[in-house]
Amino acid sequence: MIYFVYPRLNKLSGAERLILRLASYTTQLGAPVTLLTHYFDASCAPALGPRVQLIQTGARLQIFKNHYLNAPFEYLAAAQLLKYIPKDADAITFFGPPSLPALAWSSFRKKWRAPKLYFCYEPPRFIYDDADAVTTRMGFSGTLARPLFGLYKHLDRWMARRADALLANSHFGATRLRVAYGRDATVITHGADFAIPSLAQIERVRTQYALQDKFILLTVNFLHPRKRIDLFLRAFAELNMPNAIALVVGAGPEKDALQALVRELGLAERVHFTGFIPDEELPALYGASDVYVHTCKNESFGLSVLEASAAGLPVVAVNEGGPREIIADGETGLLVDATPDALANALRALANDPALRERMGEAGRQRAAANYSWERGAREFLNVVDAFGAPVSNVISRAAPPLDAPGDS
């Protein structure tokens, strides 16, 4: 049995989708997976395959409304999940910084001989890339916090280095892990397995948001400052195309500020904030749109970029981070500087050339199909398990026959 450890799955975003899909497809290949967590939100259920065993403790970790205030409780509670892992586990995979205390504690216990893998999307930004910006924004309290941030940085490095192997979601992400932790990481391929929406489903979306005969720009993101949705909105204002509509899909702490910016820019009638949209409804949104826009700051991968390409949308993205691996510039989308002017110019070029949009969208679909799949990622993951622990054949031989992956029937 392979164990996945993640303290809290409180929404179905990119990180949670990775965990659930990787667990599901690993099980589909015949290697059983148990997911250990304290909290599992109902929105995550559709992404979890039928053969994955879920153990949810129900421990209360959301004490405050602020995510950052709750983070210490998640970290401290992570180690409690170890008691559900038997000594004959084949491998234990810890996901993201909240699981690191459990990884560190497990490295001291003699109970498990199984390899301990750390799947890290990116080192904590606020103590690495964004440390100066965060402490400056905090003012005087930031000055006091600097030594604590430095201490946490050393602790994070020490805990991450306790892993037998590091896993990353892109070559860009692997480079960041090498800089932070001084170790190489194995890149695990992601996938996009959305169902193809029907024409009726697409038409319902167009009717719901009054999109008929409009040029539709879509972004799907957690509304957080690092996602730079404000950059998208300013580019949309500069585009100055009355027939265009911007769809902002997702929830998050920046929603009020972004809505205020929309009013300030005079875009209230042409920007729709949809809130959180379940996985099963996203394909119709992609299908109803003309261009996908990605503005996140140095995103380690960009799962929504891959999903958009797989859905046949051309992508306009800032020339940063993991999306540069997904997008073939000039072929499946356009990579531009992170400025409103550059984004607006790229969007204008696509708006004025439907044939170019069609060619890029189809090229993106083919590129995604050829290079990305969750099954491929699951096989790569099992290769790491095989290299550091029990042979995969032994893991699979103890498993029941596999069922279909989530969403199959």
Coordinates of C-alpha atoms in Angstrom, one line a residue:
M1 CA 0.0 0.0 0.0
I2 CA 1.2 3.5 -0.9
Y3 CA 0.2 6.3 1.4
F4 CA -0.4 10.0 0.4
V5 CA -0.3 12.5 3.2
Y6 CA -1.8 16.0 3.0
P7 CA -3.3 17.6 6.1
R8 CA -6.3 19.4 4.6
L9 CA -8.0 19.3 1.2
N10 CA -10.3 22.4 1.6
K11 CA -10.9 23.2 -2.0
L12 CA -10.4 21.7 -5.4
S13 CA -7.5 23.8 -6.8
G14 CA -4.5 22.7 -8.7
A15 CA -2.6 21.1 -5.8
E16 CA -5.6 19.1 -4.6
R17 CA -6.4 18.0 -8.1
L18 CA -2.8 16.8 -8.5
I19 CA -3.0 14.7 -5.4
L20 CA -6.4 13.2 -6.2
R21 CA -5.7 12.4 -9.8
L22 CA -2.3 10.9 -9.1
A23 CA -3.8 8.7 -6.4
S24 CA -6.6 7.7 -8.7
Y25 CA -4.4 6.8 -11.7
T26 CA -1.8 5.1 -9.6
T27 CA -4.6 2.9 -8.2
Q28 CA -5.9 2.4 -11.8
L29 CA -2.5 0.9 -12.7
G30 CA -2.9 -1.6 -9.9
A31 CA -1.0 -0.1 -7.0
P32 CA -3.3 0.7 -4.1
V33 CA -3.2 4.1 -2.5
T34 CA -4.6 5.4 0.8
L35 CA -5.1 9.2 1.2
L36 CA -4.6 10.5 4.7
T37 CA -6.0 13.9 5.6
H38 CA -7.7 15.7 8.5
Y39 CA -10.3 17.4 6.3
F40 CA -11.7 16.5 2.9
D41 CA -14.1 19.0 1.3
A42 CA -17.0 17.7 -0.6
S43 CA -15.9 19.6 -3.7
C44 CA -12.9 17.3 -4.0
A45 CA -14.9 14.1 -4.1
P46 CA -15.5 13.9 -7.9
A47 CA -11.7 13.9 -8.5
L48 CA -11.1 10.9 -6.3
G49 CA -11.1 7.5 -7.9
P50 CA -13.4 4.7 -6.6
R51 CA -10.5 2.5 -5.5
V52 CA -8.6 5.1 -3.5
Q53 CA -9.0 4.6 0.2
L54 CA -9.7 7.8 2.1
I55 CA -9.0 8.2 5.8
Q56 CA -10.3 11.5 7.2
T57 CA -9.8 12.2 10.9
G58 CA -12.2 15.2 11.1
A59 CA -9.7 17.1 13.2
R60 CA -10.6 20.8 13.4
L61 CA -7.8 22.8 11.8
Q62 CA -9.7 25.9 10.6
I63 CA -9.6 28.0 13.8
F64 CA -9.4 31.4 12.2
K65 CA -10.8 32.9 9.0
N66 CA -7.3 33.8 7.8
H67 CA -5.5 31.0 6.1
Y68 CA -2.1 32.1 7.3
L69 CA -3.2 32.0 10.9
N70 CA -4.5 28.5 10.4
A71 CA -1.2 27.3 8.8
P72 CA 0.6 26.5 12.1
F73 CA -2.3 24.2 13.2
E74 CA -2.1 22.4 9.9
Y75 CA 1.7 21.9 10.2
L76 CA 1.5 20.7 13.8
A77 CA -1.4 18.3 13.1
A78 CA 0.3 16.7 10.1
A79 CA 2.3 14.3 12.2
Q80 CA -0.8 12.9 13.7
L81 CA -1.7 11.3 10.4
L82 CA 1.3 9.0 10.7
K83 CA -0.4 6.7 13.2
Y84 CA -2.6 5.4 10.3
I85 CA 0.4 4.1 8.4
P86 CA 1.4 0.5 9.1
K87 CA 5.0 -0.5 9.3
D88 CA 4.8 -2.5 6.1
A89 CA 3.8 0.5 3.9
D90 CA 5.4 0.3 0.5
A91 CA 5.9 4.1 0.2
I92 CA 4.8 7.3 1.9
T93 CA 4.4 10.5 -0.2
F94 CA 4.1 13.9 1.5
F95 CA 2.6 16.7 -0.5
G96 CA 3.5 20.3 0.0
P97 CA 4.9 22.3 2.9
P98 CA 2.0 21.5 5.3
S99 CA 3.0 17.9 5.3
L100 CA 6.7 18.5 6.1
P101 CA 6.5 18.1 9.9
A102 CA 5.1 14.6 9.3
L103 CA 7.9 13.8 6.9
A104 CA 10.5 15.0 9.4
W105 CA 9.0 13.1 12.3
S106 CA 8.7 9.9 10.2
S107 CA 12.4 10.1 9.4
F108 CA 13.2 9.7 13.1
R109 CA 10.9 6.8 13.6
K110 CA 12.3 3.3 13.0
K111 CA 8.8 2.0 12.3
W112 CA 8.8 2.5 8.6
R113 CA 11.5 1.3 6.1
A114 CA 9.4 2.5 3.2
P115 CA 10.8 5.4 1.1
K116 CA 9.6 8.8 2.1
L117 CA 8.9 11.0 -1.0
Y118 CA 8.3 14.7 -0.9
F119 CA 6.1 16.1 -3.7
C120 CA 6.7 19.9 -3.6
Y121 CA 5.0 22.2 -6.0
E122 CA 7.2 25.0 -4.9
P123 CA 9.1 26.1 -1.7
P124 CA 7.0 28.5 0.5
R125 CA 7.2 31.7 -1.4
F126 CA 6.9 34.0 1.6
I127 CA 10.3 32.8 2.9
Y128 CA 12.1 32.4 -0.4
D129 CA 11.1 34.4 -3.5
D130 CA 8.7 36.9 -1.8
A131 CA 10.4 37.3 1.6
D132 CA 11.4 40.9 1.1
A133 CA 8.1 42.0 -0.4
V134 CA 6.1 40.3 2.4
T135 CA 8.1 41.7 5.2
T136 CA 8.1 45.2 3.7
R137 CA 4.3 45.0 3.3
M138 CA 4.0 44.0 6.9
G139 CA 5.7 47.3 8.0
F140 CA 7.3 47.3 11.5
S141 CA 5.9 43.9 12.3
G142 CA 7.7 42.7 9.2
T143 CA 11.0 43.9 10.6
L144 CA 10.4 41.9 13.7
A145 CA 9.3 38.9 11.6
R146 CA 12.5 38.8 9.4
P147 CA 14.5 36.7 11.9
L148 CA 11.6 34.3 12.2
F149 CA 11.3 34.0 8.4
G150 CA 15.0 33.2 8.3
L151 CA 14.6 30.5 11.0
Y152 CA 11.6 29.0 9.2
K153 CA 13.6 28.9 6.0
H154 CA 16.4 26.9 7.6
L155 CA 13.7 24.6 9.2
D156 CA 12.0 24.1 5.8
R157 CA 15.3 23.1 4.2
W158 CA 16.1 20.7 6.9
M159 CA 12.7 19.0 6.8
A160 CA 12.7 18.8 3.0
R161 CA 16.1 17.2 3.0
R162 CA 14.8 14.4 5.2
A163 CA 13.0 12.9 2.1
D164 CA 14.5 10.0 0.2
A165 CA 13.5 11.7 -3.1
L166 CA 11.9 15.0 -4.2
L167 CA 9.1 15.2 -6.8
A168 CA 8.3 18.2 -8.9
N169 CA 5.5 19.2 -11.3
S170 CA 7.6 20.8 -14.0
H171 CA 11.3 21.4 -14.9
F172 CA 10.9 24.9 -13.8
G173 CA 9.6 23.6 -10.4
A174 CA 12.5 21.2 -10.2
T175 CA 15.0 24.0 -10.7
R176 CA 13.4 26.0 -7.9
L177 CA 13.7 22.9 -5.6
R178 CA 17.3 22.5 -6.6
V179 CA 18.0 26.2 -5.6
A180 CA 16.1 25.9 -2.4
Y181 CA 17.1 22.5 -1.2
G182 CA 20.3 21.7 -3.2
R183 CA 18.8 18.4 -4.5
D184 CA 17.5 17.2 -7.9
A185 CA 13.9 16.3 -8.2
T186 CA 12.0 13.9 -10.5
V187 CA 9.4 15.6 -12.7
I188 CA 6.0 13.9 -12.6
T189 CA 3.8 14.6 -15.7
H190 CA 0.4 16.1 -15.1
G191 CA -2.7 15.5 -17.2
A192 CA -6.1 17.0 -18.2
D193 CA -8.9 14.5 -18.4
F194 CA -12.0 16.6 -18.7
A195 CA -14.9 15.3 -20.6
I196 CA -15.7 16.9 -24.0
P197 CA -18.8 19.2 -23.4
S198 CA -21.9 18.9 -25.5
L199 CA -23.1 21.7 -27.6
A200 CA -26.1 22.0 -25.3
Q201 CA -23.8 22.4 -22.2
I202 CA -21.8 25.1 -24.0
E203 CA -25.0 26.9 -25.0
R204 CA -26.3 26.8 -21.4
V205 CA -23.1 28.6 -20.3
R206 CA -23.4 31.2 -23.1
T207 CA -27.0 31.8 -22.0
Q208 CA -26.2 32.0 -18.3
Y209 CA -23.5 34.6 -18.7
A210 CA -25.0 36.4 -21.8
L211 CA -22.0 35.4 -24.0
Q212 CA -23.8 35.1 -27.3
D213 CA -21.9 36.8 -30.2
K214 CA -19.1 38.0 -27.8
F215 CA -15.4 37.5 -27.7
I216 CA -14.8 35.6 -24.5
L217 CA -11.6 35.7 -22.5
L218 CA -11.3 33.2 -19.7
T219 CA -9.1 32.7 -16.6
V220 CA -9.5 30.0 -13.9
N221 CA -7.6 30.8 -10.7
F222 CA -7.6 31.1 -7.0
L223 CA -8.1 34.8 -6.4
H224 CA -4.8 35.6 -4.7
P225 CA -2.3 38.4 -5.3
R226 CA 0.3 36.1 -6.8
K227 CA -2.2 35.1 -9.5
R228 CA -2.2 38.8 -10.7
I229 CA -5.8 38.9 -11.9
D230 CA -5.5 42.6 -11.6
L231 CA -3.0 42.5 -14.5
F232 CA -5.5 40.6 -16.6
L233 CA -8.2 43.2 -15.8
R234 CA -5.9 46.1 -16.7
A235 CA -5.0 44.4 -20.0
F236 CA -8.7 43.8 -20.6
A237 CA -9.4 47.5 -20.1
E238 CA -6.5 48.4 -22.5
L239 CA -7.9 46.0 -25.1
N240 CA -10.9 48.4 -25.3
M241 CA -13.1 46.0 -27.2
P242 CA -16.8 46.6 -26.4
N243 CA -17.7 43.2 -27.8
A244 CA -15.3 41.3 -25.4
I245 CA -16.3 39.7 -22.1
A246 CA -13.9 38.5 -19.4
L247 CA -14.8 35.5 -17.3
V248 CA -13.0 35.2 -14.0
V249 CA -13.5 31.8 -12.5
G250 CA -12.6 31.1 -8.9
A251 CA -12.8 32.3 -5.4
G252 CA -10.3 33.8 -2.9
P253 CA -9.3 36.7 -0.7
E254 CA -8.7 39.1 -3.5
K255 CA -12.3 39.0 -4.8
D256 CA -13.5 42.3 -3.2
A257 CA -10.4 44.2 -4.3
L258 CA -10.7 42.9 -7.9
Q259 CA -14.3 43.8 -8.1
A260 CA -13.5 47.3 -6.9
L261 CA -10.8 47.5 -9.6
V262 CA -13.4 46.4 -12.2
R263 CA -15.7 49.3 -11.1
E264 CA -12.7 51.7 -11.2
L265 CA -11.9 50.7 -14.7
G266 CA -15.5 51.0 -15.9
L267 CA -15.8 47.3 -16.7
A268 CA -18.6 46.2 -14.5
E269 CA -20.8 45.2 -17.4
R270 CA -18.2 43.2 -19.2
V271 CA -16.4 41.3 -16.4
H272 CA -18.2 38.3 -14.8
F273 CA -16.9 36.8 -11.5
T274 CA -18.4 33.3 -11.5
G275 CA -17.0 32.1 -8.1
F276 CA -15.9 28.5 -7.6
I277 CA -17.0 26.2 -10.4
P278 CA -17.0 22.4 -9.9
D279 CA -14.8 20.3 -12.1
E280 CA -17.7 18.8 -14.0
E281 CA -18.9 22.3 -15.2
L282 CA -15.5 23.6 -16.3
P283 CA -15.3 21.9 -19.7
A284 CA -18.4 23.9 -20.9
L285 CA -16.7 27.1 -19.7
Y286 CA -13.6 26.3 -21.7
G287 CA -15.8 25.3 -24.7
A288 CA -17.7 28.6 -24.6
S289 CA -14.5 30.7 -24.5
D290 CA -12.3 32.0 -27.3
V291 CA -8.9 32.6 -25.5
Y292 CA -7.5 31.6 -22.1
V293 CA -5.4 34.2 -20.2
H294 CA -2.7 33.3 -17.7
T295 CA -1.1 36.1 -15.6
C296 CA 0.2 34.2 -12.5
K297 CA 3.6 35.2 -11.2
N298 CA 6.2 32.5 -11.8
E299 CA 3.7 29.7 -11.5
S300 CA 5.5 26.4 -11.0
F301 CA 3.2 24.6 -13.5
G302 CA -0.2 26.0 -14.4
L303 CA -2.7 23.2 -14.5
S304 CA -5.4 25.5 -15.9
V305 CA -3.1 26.4 -18.8
L306 CA -2.8 22.7 -19.7
E307 CA -6.6 22.2 -19.3
A308 CA -7.3 25.1 -21.6
S309 CA -4.9 23.8 -24.2
A310 CA -6.4 20.3 -24.0
A311 CA -9.8 21.9 -24.5
G312 CA -8.6 23.5 -27.7
L313 CA -8.1 27.1 -26.5
P314 CA -5.2 29.3 -27.6
V315 CA -3.5 30.6 -24.5
V316 CA -2.0 34.1 -23.9
A317 CA 0.3 33.8 -20.9
V318 CA 3.0 35.8 -19.2
N319 CA 6.5 34.6 -20.2
E320 CA 7.3 33.2 -16.8
G321 CA 7.5 29.8 -15.0
G322 CA 6.1 26.4 -15.8
P323 CA 3.6 27.5 -18.5
R324 CA 6.6 28.1 -20.8
E325 CA 6.9 24.3 -20.9
I326 CA 3.2 23.8 -21.8
I327 CA 2.9 26.5 -24.5
A328 CA 4.7 26.5 -27.8
D329 CA 5.0 30.2 -28.4
G330 CA 3.5 31.2 -31.7
E331 CA 2.1 27.7 -32.2
T332 CA -0.3 26.9 -29.4
G333 CA -0.4 30.4 -27.8
L334 CA 1.5 33.6 -27.2
L335 CA 4.0 34.2 -24.4
V336 CA 4.4 37.9 -23.5
D337 CA 5.8 40.3 -21.0
A338 CA 3.8 40.8 -17.8
T339 CA 2.5 44.2 -18.7
P340 CA -1.1 45.3 -19.6
D341 CA 0.1 46.6 -23.0
A342 CA 1.8 43.4 -24.0
L343 CA -1.1 41.2 -23.0
A344 CA -3.6 43.6 -24.7
N345 CA -1.6 43.5 -27.9
A346 CA -1.6 39.7 -27.9
L347 CA -5.3 39.5 -27.2
R348 CA -6.0 42.0 -29.9
A349 CA -4.0 39.9 -32.4
L350 CA -6.1 36.8 -31.6
A351 CA -9.4 38.7 -31.5
N352 CA -8.8 40.0 -35.1
D353 CA -7.8 36.6 -36.5
P354 CA -10.3 33.7 -35.9
A355 CA -8.3 31.4 -38.2
L356 CA -5.2 31.9 -36.0
R357 CA -7.2 31.1 -32.9
E358 CA -8.4 27.9 -34.5
R359 CA -4.9 26.8 -35.6
M360 CA -3.4 27.6 -32.2
G361 CA -6.2 25.9 -30.4
E362 CA -6.0 22.7 -32.4
A363 CA -2.2 22.7 -32.1
G364 CA -2.5 23.1 -28.3
R365 CA -5.0 20.2 -28.1
Q366 CA -2.6 17.9 -30.0
R367 CA 0.4 19.0 -28.0
A368 CA -1.5 18.4 -24.7
A369 CA -2.7 14.9 -25.9
A370 CA 0.8 13.9 -27.0
N371 CA 2.8 15.1 -23.9
Y372 CA 0.5 15.1 -20.9
S373 CA -1.6 12.4 -19.2
W374 CA -2.2 11.4 -15.6
E375 CA -1.5 7.8 -16.5
R376 CA 2.0 8.7 -17.7
G377 CA 2.5 10.7 -14.4
A378 CA 1.3 7.7 -12.4
R379 CA 3.8 5.4 -14.2
E380 CA 6.6 8.0 -13.5
F381 CA 5.6 8.1 -9.9
L382 CA 5.7 4.3 -9.6
N383 CA 9.1 4.3 -11.2
V384 CA 10.3 6.4 -8.3
V385 CA 8.7 4.0 -5.8
D386 CA 10.4 1.2 -7.6
A387 CA 13.8 2.9 -7.4
F388 CA 13.6 3.7 -3.7
G389 CA 11.5 1.0 -2.2
A390 CA 9.6 -2.3 -2.8
P391 CA 9.5 -3.3 -6.5
V392 CA 6.3 -2.1 -8.1
S393 CA 5.5 -5.6 -9.1
N394 CA 5.3 -6.5 -5.4
V395 CA 3.1 -3.5 -4.6
I396 CA 0.7 -4.4 -7.5
S397 CA 0.6 -8.1 -6.7
R398 CA -0.9 -7.4 -3.3
A399 CA -3.6 -5.2 -4.8
A400 CA -7.1 -6.1 -6.0
P401 CA -7.8 -5.8 -9.7
P402 CA -8.0 -2.1 -10.8
L403 CA -11.2 -0.3 -11.7
D404 CA -11.6 2.6 -14.1
A405 CA -10.2 6.0 -13.4
P406 CA -12.5 8.7 -12.0
G407 CA -15.2 9.8 -14.5
D408 CA -14.9 6.6 -16.5
S409 CA -17.8 4.1 -16.7

